[in-house]
CSV table of N, CA and C in Angstrom, one decimal:
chain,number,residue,atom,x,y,z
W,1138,UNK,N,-102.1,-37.1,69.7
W,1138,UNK,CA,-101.0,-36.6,69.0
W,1138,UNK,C,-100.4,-37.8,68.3
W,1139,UNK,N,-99.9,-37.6,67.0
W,1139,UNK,CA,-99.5,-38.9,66.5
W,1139,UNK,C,-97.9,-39.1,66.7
W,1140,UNK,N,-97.4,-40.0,66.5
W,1140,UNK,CA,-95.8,-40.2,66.6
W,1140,UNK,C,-94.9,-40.4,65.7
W,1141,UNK,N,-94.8,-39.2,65.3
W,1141,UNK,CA,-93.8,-39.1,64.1
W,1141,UNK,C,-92.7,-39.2,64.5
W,1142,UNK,N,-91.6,-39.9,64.2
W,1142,UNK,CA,-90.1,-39.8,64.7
W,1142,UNK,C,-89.3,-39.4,63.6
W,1143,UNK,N,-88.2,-39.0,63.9
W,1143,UNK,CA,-87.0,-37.9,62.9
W,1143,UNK,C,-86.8,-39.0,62.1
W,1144,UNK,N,-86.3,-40.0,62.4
W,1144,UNK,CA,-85.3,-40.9,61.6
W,1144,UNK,C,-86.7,-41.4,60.1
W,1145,UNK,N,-87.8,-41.5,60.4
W,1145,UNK,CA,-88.6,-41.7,59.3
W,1145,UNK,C,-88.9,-40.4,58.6
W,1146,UNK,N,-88.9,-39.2,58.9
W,1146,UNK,CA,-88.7,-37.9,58.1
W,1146,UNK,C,-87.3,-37.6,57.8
W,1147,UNK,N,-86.4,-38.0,57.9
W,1147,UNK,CA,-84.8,-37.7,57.2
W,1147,UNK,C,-84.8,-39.4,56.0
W,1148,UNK,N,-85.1,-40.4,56.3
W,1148,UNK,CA,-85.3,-41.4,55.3
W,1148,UNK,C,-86.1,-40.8,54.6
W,1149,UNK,N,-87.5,-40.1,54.1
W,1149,UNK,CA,-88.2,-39.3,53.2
W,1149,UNK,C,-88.0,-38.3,52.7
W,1150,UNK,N,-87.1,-37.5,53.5
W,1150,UNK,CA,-86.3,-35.8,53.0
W,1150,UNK,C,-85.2,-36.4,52.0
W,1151,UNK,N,-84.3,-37.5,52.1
W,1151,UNK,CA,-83.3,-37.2,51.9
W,1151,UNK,C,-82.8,-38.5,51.1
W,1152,UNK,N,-83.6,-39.8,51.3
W,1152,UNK,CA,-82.6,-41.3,51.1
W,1152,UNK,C,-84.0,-41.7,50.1
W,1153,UNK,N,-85.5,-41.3,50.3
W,1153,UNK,CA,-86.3,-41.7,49.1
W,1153,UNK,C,-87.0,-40.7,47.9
W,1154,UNK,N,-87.9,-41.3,47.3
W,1154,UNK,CA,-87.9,-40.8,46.3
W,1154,UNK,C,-89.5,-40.9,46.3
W,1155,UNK,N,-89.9,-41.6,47.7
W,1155,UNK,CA,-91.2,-41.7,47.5
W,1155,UNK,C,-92.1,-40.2,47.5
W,1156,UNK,N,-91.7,-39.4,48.5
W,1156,UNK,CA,-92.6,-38.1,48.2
W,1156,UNK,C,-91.4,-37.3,48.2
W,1157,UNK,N,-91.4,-36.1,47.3
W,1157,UNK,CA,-91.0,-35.0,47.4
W,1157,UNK,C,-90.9,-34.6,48.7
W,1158,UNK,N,-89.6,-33.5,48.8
W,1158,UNK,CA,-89.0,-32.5,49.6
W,1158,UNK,C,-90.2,-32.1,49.9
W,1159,UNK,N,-90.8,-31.4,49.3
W,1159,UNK,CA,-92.0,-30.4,49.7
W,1159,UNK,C,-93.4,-31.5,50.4
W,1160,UNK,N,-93.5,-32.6,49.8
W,1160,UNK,CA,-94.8,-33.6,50.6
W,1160,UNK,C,-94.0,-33.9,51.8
W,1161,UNK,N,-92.8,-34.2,52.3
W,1161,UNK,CA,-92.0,-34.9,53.8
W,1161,UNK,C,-92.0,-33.8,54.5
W,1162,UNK,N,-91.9,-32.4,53.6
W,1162,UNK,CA,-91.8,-31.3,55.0
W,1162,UNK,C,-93.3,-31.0,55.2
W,1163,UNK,N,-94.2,-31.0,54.4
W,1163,UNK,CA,-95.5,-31.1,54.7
W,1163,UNK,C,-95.9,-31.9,55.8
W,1164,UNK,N,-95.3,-33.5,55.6
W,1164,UNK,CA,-95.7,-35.0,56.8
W,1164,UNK,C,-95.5,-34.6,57.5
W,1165,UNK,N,-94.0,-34.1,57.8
W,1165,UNK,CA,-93.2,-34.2,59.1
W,1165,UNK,C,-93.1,-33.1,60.0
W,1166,UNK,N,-93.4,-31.5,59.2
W,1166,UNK,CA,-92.6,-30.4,59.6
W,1166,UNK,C,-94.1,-29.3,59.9
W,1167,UNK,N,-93.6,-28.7,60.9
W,1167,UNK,CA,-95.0,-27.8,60.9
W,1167,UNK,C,-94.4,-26.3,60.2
W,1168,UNK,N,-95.3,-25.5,60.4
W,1168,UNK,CA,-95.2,-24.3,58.9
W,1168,UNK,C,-94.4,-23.6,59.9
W,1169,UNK,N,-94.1,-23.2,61.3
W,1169,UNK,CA,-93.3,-22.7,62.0
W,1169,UNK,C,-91.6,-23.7,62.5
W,1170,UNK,N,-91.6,-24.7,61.4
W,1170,UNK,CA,-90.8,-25.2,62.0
W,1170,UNK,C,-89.7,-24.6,62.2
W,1171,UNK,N,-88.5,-24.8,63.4
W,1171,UNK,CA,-87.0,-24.4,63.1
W,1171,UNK,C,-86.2,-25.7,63.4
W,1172,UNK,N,-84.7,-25.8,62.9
W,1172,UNK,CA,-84.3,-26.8,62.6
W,1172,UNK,C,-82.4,-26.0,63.0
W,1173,UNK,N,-82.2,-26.3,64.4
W,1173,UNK,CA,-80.7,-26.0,65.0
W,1173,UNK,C,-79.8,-27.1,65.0
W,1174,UNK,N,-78.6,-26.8,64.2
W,1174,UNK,CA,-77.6,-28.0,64.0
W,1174,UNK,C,-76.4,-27.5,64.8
W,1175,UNK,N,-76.1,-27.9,65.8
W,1175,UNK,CA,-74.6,-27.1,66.6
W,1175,UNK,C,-74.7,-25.9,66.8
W,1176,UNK,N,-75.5,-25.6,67.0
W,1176,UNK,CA,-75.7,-24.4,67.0
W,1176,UNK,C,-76.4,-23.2,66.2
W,1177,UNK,N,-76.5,-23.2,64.9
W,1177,UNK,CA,-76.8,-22.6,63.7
W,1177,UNK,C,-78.3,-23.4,63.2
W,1178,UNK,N,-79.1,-21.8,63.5
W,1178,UNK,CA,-80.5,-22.0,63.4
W,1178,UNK,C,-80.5,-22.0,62.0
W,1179,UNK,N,-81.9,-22.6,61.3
W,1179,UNK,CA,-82.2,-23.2,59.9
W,1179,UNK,C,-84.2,-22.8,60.4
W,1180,UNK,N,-84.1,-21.6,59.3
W,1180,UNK,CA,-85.9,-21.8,59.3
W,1180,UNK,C,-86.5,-23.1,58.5
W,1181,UNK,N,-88.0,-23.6,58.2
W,1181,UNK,CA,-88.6,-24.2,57.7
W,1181,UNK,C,-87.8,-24.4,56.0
W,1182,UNK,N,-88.1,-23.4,55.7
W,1182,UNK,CA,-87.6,-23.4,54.4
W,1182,UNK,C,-86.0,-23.2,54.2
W,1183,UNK,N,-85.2,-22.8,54.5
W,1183,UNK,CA,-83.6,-23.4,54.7
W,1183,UNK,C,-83.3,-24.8,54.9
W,1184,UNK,N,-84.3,-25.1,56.1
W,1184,UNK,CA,-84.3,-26.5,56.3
W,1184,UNK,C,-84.3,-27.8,54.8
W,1185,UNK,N,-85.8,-27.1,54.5
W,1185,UNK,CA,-86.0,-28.0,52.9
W,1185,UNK,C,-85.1,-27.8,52.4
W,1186,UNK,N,-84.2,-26.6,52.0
W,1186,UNK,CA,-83.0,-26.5,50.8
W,1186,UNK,C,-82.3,-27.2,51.0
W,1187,UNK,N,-81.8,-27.3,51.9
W,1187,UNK,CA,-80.7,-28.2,52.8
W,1187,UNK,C,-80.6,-29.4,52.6
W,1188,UNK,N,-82.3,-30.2,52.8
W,1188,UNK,CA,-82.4,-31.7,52.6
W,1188,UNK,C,-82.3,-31.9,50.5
W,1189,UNK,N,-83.2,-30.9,50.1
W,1189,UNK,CA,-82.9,-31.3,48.7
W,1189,UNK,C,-81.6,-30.8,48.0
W,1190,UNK,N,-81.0,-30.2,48.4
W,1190,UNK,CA,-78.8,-30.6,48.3
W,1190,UNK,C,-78.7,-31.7,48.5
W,1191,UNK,N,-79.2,-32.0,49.7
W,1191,UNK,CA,-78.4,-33.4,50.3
W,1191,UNK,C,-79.3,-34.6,49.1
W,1192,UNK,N,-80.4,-34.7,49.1
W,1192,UNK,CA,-81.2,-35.2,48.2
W,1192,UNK,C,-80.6,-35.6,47.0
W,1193,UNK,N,-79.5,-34.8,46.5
W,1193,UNK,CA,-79.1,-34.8,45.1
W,1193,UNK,C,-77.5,-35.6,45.2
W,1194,UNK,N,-77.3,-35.3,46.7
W,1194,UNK,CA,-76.0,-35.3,46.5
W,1194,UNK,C,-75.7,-37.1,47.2
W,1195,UNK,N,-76.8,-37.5,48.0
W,1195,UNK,CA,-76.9,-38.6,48.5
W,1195,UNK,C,-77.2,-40.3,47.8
W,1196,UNK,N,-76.1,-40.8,47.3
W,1196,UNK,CA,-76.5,-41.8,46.5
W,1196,UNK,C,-77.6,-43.2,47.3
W,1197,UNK,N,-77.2,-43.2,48.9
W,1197,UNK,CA,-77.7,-44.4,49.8
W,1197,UNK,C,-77.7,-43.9,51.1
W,1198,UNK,N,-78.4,-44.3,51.4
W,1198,UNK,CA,-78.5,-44.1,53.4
W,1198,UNK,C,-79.3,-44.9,54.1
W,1199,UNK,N,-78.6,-45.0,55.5
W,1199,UNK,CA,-79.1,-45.3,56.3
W,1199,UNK,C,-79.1,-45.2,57.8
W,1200,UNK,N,-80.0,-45.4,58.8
W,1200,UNK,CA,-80.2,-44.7,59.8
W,1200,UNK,C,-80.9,-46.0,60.7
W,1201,UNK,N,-79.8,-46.3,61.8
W,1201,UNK,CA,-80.4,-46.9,63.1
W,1201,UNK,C,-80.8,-46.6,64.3
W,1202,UNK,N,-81.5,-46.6,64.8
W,1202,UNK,CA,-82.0,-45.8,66.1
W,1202,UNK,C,-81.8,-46.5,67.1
W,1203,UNK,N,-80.8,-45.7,68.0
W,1203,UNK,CA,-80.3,-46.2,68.8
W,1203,UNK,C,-81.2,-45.9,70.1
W,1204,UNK,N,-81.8,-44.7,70.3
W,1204,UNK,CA,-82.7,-44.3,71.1
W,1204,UNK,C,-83.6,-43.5,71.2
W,1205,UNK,N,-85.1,-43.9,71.6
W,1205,UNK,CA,-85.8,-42.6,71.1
W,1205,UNK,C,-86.8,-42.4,72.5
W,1206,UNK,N,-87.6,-41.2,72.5
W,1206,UNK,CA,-88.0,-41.1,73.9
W,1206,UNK,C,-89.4,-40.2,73.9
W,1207,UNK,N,-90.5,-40.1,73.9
W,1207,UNK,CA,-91.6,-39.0,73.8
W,1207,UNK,C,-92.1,-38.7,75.2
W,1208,UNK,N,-92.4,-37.3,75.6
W,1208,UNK,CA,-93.0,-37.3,77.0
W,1208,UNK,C,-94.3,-35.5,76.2
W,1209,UNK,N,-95.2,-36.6,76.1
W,1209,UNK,CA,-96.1,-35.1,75.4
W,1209,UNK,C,-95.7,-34.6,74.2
W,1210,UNK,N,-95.2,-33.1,74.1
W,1210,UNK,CA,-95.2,-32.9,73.2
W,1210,UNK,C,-93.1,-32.6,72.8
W,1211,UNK,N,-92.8,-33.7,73.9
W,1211,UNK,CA,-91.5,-33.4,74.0
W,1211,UNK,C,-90.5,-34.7,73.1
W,1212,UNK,N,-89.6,-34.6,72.6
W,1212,UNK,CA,-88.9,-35.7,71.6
W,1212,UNK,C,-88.0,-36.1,71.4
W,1213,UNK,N,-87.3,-36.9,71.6
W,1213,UNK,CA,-86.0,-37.3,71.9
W,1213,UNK,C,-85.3,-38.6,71.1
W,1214,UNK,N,-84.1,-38.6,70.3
W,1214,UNK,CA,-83.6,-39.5,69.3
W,1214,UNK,C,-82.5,-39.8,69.2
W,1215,UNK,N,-81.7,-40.8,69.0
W,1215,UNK,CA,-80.0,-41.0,69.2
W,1215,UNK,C,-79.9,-41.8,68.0
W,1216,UNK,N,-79.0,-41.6,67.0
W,1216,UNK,CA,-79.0,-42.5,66.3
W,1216,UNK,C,-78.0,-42.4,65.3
W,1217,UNK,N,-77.6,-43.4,64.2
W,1217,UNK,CA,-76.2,-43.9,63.4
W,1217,UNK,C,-76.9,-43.4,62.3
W,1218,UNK,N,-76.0,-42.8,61.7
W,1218,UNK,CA,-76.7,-42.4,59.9
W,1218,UNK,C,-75.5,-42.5,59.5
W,1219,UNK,N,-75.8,-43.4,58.3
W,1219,UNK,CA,-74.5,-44.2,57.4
W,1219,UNK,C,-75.1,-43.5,56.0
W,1220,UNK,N,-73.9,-42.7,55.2
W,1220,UNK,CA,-74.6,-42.2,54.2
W,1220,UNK,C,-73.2,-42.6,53.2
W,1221,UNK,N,-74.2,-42.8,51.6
W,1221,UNK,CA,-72.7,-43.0,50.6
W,1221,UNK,C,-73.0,-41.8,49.7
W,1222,UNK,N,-72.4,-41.2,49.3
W,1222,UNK,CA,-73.0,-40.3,48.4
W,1222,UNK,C,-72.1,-40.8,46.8
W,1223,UNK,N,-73.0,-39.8,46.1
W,1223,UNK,CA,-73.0,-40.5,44.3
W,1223,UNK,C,-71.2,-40.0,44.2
W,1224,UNK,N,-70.9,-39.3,44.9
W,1224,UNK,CA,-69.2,-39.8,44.3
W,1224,UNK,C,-68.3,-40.4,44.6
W,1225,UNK,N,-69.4,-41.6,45.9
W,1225,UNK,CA,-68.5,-42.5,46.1
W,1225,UNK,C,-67.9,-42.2,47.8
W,1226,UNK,N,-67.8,-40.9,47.9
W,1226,UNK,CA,-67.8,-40.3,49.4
W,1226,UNK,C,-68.8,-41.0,50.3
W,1227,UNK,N,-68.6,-41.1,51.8
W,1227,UNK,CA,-69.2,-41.7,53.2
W,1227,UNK,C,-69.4,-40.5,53.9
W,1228,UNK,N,-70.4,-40.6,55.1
W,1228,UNK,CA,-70.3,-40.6,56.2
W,1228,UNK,C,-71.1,-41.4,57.2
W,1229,UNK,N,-70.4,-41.7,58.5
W,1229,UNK,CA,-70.4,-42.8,59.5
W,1229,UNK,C,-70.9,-41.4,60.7
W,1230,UNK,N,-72.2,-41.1,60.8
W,1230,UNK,CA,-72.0,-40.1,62.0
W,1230,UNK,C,-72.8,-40.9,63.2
W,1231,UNK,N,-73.0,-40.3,64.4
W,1231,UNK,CA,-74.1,-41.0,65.4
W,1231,UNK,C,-74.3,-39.0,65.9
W,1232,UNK,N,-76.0,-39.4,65.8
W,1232,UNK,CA,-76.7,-38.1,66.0
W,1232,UNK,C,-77.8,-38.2,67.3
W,1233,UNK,N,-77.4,-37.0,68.0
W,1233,UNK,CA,-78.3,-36.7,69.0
W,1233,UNK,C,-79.1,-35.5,69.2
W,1234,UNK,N,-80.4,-35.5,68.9
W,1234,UNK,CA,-81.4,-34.3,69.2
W,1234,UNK,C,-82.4,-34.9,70.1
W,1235,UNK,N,-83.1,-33.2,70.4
W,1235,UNK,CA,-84.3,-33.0,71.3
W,1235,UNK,C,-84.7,-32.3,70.7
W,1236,UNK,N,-86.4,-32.4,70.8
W,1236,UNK,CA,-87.1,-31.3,70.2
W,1236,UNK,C,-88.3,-31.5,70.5
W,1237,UNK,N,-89.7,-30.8,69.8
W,1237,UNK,CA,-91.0,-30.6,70.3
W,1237,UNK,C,-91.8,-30.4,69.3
W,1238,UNK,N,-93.1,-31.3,69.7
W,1238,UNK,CA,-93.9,-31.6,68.7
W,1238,UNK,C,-95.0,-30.2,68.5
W,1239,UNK,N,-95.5,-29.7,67.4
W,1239,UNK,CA,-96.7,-29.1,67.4
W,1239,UNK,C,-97.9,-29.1,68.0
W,1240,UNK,N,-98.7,-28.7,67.9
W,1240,UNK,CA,-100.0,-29.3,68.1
W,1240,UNK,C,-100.5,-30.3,67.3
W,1241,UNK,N,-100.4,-30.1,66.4
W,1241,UNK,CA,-100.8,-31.0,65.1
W,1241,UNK,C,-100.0,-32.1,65.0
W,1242,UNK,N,-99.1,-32.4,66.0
W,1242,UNK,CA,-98.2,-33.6,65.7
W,1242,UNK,C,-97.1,-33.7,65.1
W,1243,UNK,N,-96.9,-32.6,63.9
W,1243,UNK,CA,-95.7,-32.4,63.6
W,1243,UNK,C,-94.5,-31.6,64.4
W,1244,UNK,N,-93.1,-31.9,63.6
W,1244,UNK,CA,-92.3,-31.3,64.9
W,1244,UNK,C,-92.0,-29.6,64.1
W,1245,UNK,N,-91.9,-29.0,65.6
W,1245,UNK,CA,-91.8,-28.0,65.4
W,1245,UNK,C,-90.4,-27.0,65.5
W,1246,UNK,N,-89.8,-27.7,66.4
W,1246,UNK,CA,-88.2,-27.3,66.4
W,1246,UNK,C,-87.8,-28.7,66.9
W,1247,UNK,N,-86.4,-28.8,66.4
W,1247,UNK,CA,-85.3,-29.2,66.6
W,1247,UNK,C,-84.2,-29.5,66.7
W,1248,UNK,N,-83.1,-29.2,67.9
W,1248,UNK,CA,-82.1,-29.1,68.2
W,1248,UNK,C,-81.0,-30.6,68.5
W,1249,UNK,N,-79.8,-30.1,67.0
W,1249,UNK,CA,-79.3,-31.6,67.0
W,1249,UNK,C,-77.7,-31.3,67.2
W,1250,UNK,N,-76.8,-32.1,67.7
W,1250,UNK,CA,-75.7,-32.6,67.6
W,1250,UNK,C,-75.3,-33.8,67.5
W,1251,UNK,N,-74.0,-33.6,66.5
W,1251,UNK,CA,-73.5,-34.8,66.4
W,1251,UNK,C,-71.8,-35.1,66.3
W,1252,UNK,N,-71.6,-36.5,65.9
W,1252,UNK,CA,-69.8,-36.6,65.6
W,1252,UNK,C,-69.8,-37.8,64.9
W,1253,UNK,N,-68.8,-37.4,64.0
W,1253,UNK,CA,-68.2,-38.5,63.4
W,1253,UNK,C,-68.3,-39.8,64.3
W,1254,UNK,N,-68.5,-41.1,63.7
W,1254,UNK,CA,-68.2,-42.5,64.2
W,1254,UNK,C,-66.7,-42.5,63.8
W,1255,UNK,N,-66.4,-42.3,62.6
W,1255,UNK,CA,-64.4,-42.8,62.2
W,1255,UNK,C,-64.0,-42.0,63.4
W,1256,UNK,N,-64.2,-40.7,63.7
W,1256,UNK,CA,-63.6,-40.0,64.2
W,1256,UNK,C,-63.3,-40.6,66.4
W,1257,UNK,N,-64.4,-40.6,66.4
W,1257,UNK,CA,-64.7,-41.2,67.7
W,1257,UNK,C,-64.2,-42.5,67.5
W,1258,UNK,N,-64.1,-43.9,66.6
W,1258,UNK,CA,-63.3,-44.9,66.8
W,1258,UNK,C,-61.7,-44.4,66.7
W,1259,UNK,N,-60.8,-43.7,65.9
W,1259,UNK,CA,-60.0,-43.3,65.6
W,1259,UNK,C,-59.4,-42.6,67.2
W,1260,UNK,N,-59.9,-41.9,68.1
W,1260,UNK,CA,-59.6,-41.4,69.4
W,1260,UNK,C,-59.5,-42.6,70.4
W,1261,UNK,N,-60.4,-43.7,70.4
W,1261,UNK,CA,-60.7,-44.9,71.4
W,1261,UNK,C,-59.4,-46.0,71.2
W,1262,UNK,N,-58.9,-45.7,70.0
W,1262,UNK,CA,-57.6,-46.5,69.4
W,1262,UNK,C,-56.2,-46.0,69.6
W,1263,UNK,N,-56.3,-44.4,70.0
W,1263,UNK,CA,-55.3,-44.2,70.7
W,1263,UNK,C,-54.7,-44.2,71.8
């Protein structure tokens, strides 16, 4: 099985320009993929809409990994995504999912949560 990790398929969905929406969900995503954010499931193709909005709307980004974890076909990721978008707008989030790989290596679902970093510094200062 190969080791694809999220944070190199959201840098291709969403911050390059090297393959198309449709070639990164091809790399990354299997044809049954699903994709749950707080709760609210996203099929394969919702998913892609999703990233190419953000695609359009995303002037820069970037994403550190804070932690990542594989056990088989199982997947695990923690990490900072700093985004600027073209009107000059931010966000500072830190994101945590689990999810599971296909057979074929790609992932197949994915369940994420996350929170603001301003937000979480802004409470530790109170």
């Amino acid at each position: 099985m190969s080791c694809l990790n999220f944070s190199d398929a959201l840098r291709d969905l969403c911050f390059s320009q090297r393959l198309s929406v449709d070639e990164a969900m091809d790399t990354y995503f299997a044809p049954g993929y699903t994709h749950r954010n707080s709760g609210q499931a996203k099929t394969r193709a919702e998913f892609a809409a999703m990233a190419a909005r953000a695609r359009e709307q995303i002037a820069s980004g970037e994403i550190q990994v804070l932690d990542e974890f594989r056990d088989g076909d199982r997947y695990s990721e923690r990490h900072i995504l700093d985004i600027t978008n073209e009107d000059g707008g931010g966000e500072r989030a830190e994101i945590n999912l689990i999810g599971r790989y296909a057979t074929d290596g790609r992932f197949l679902k994915i369940n994420e949560a996350g929170f603001s970093r301003e937000e979480a510094q802004d409470d530790a200062a109170r």
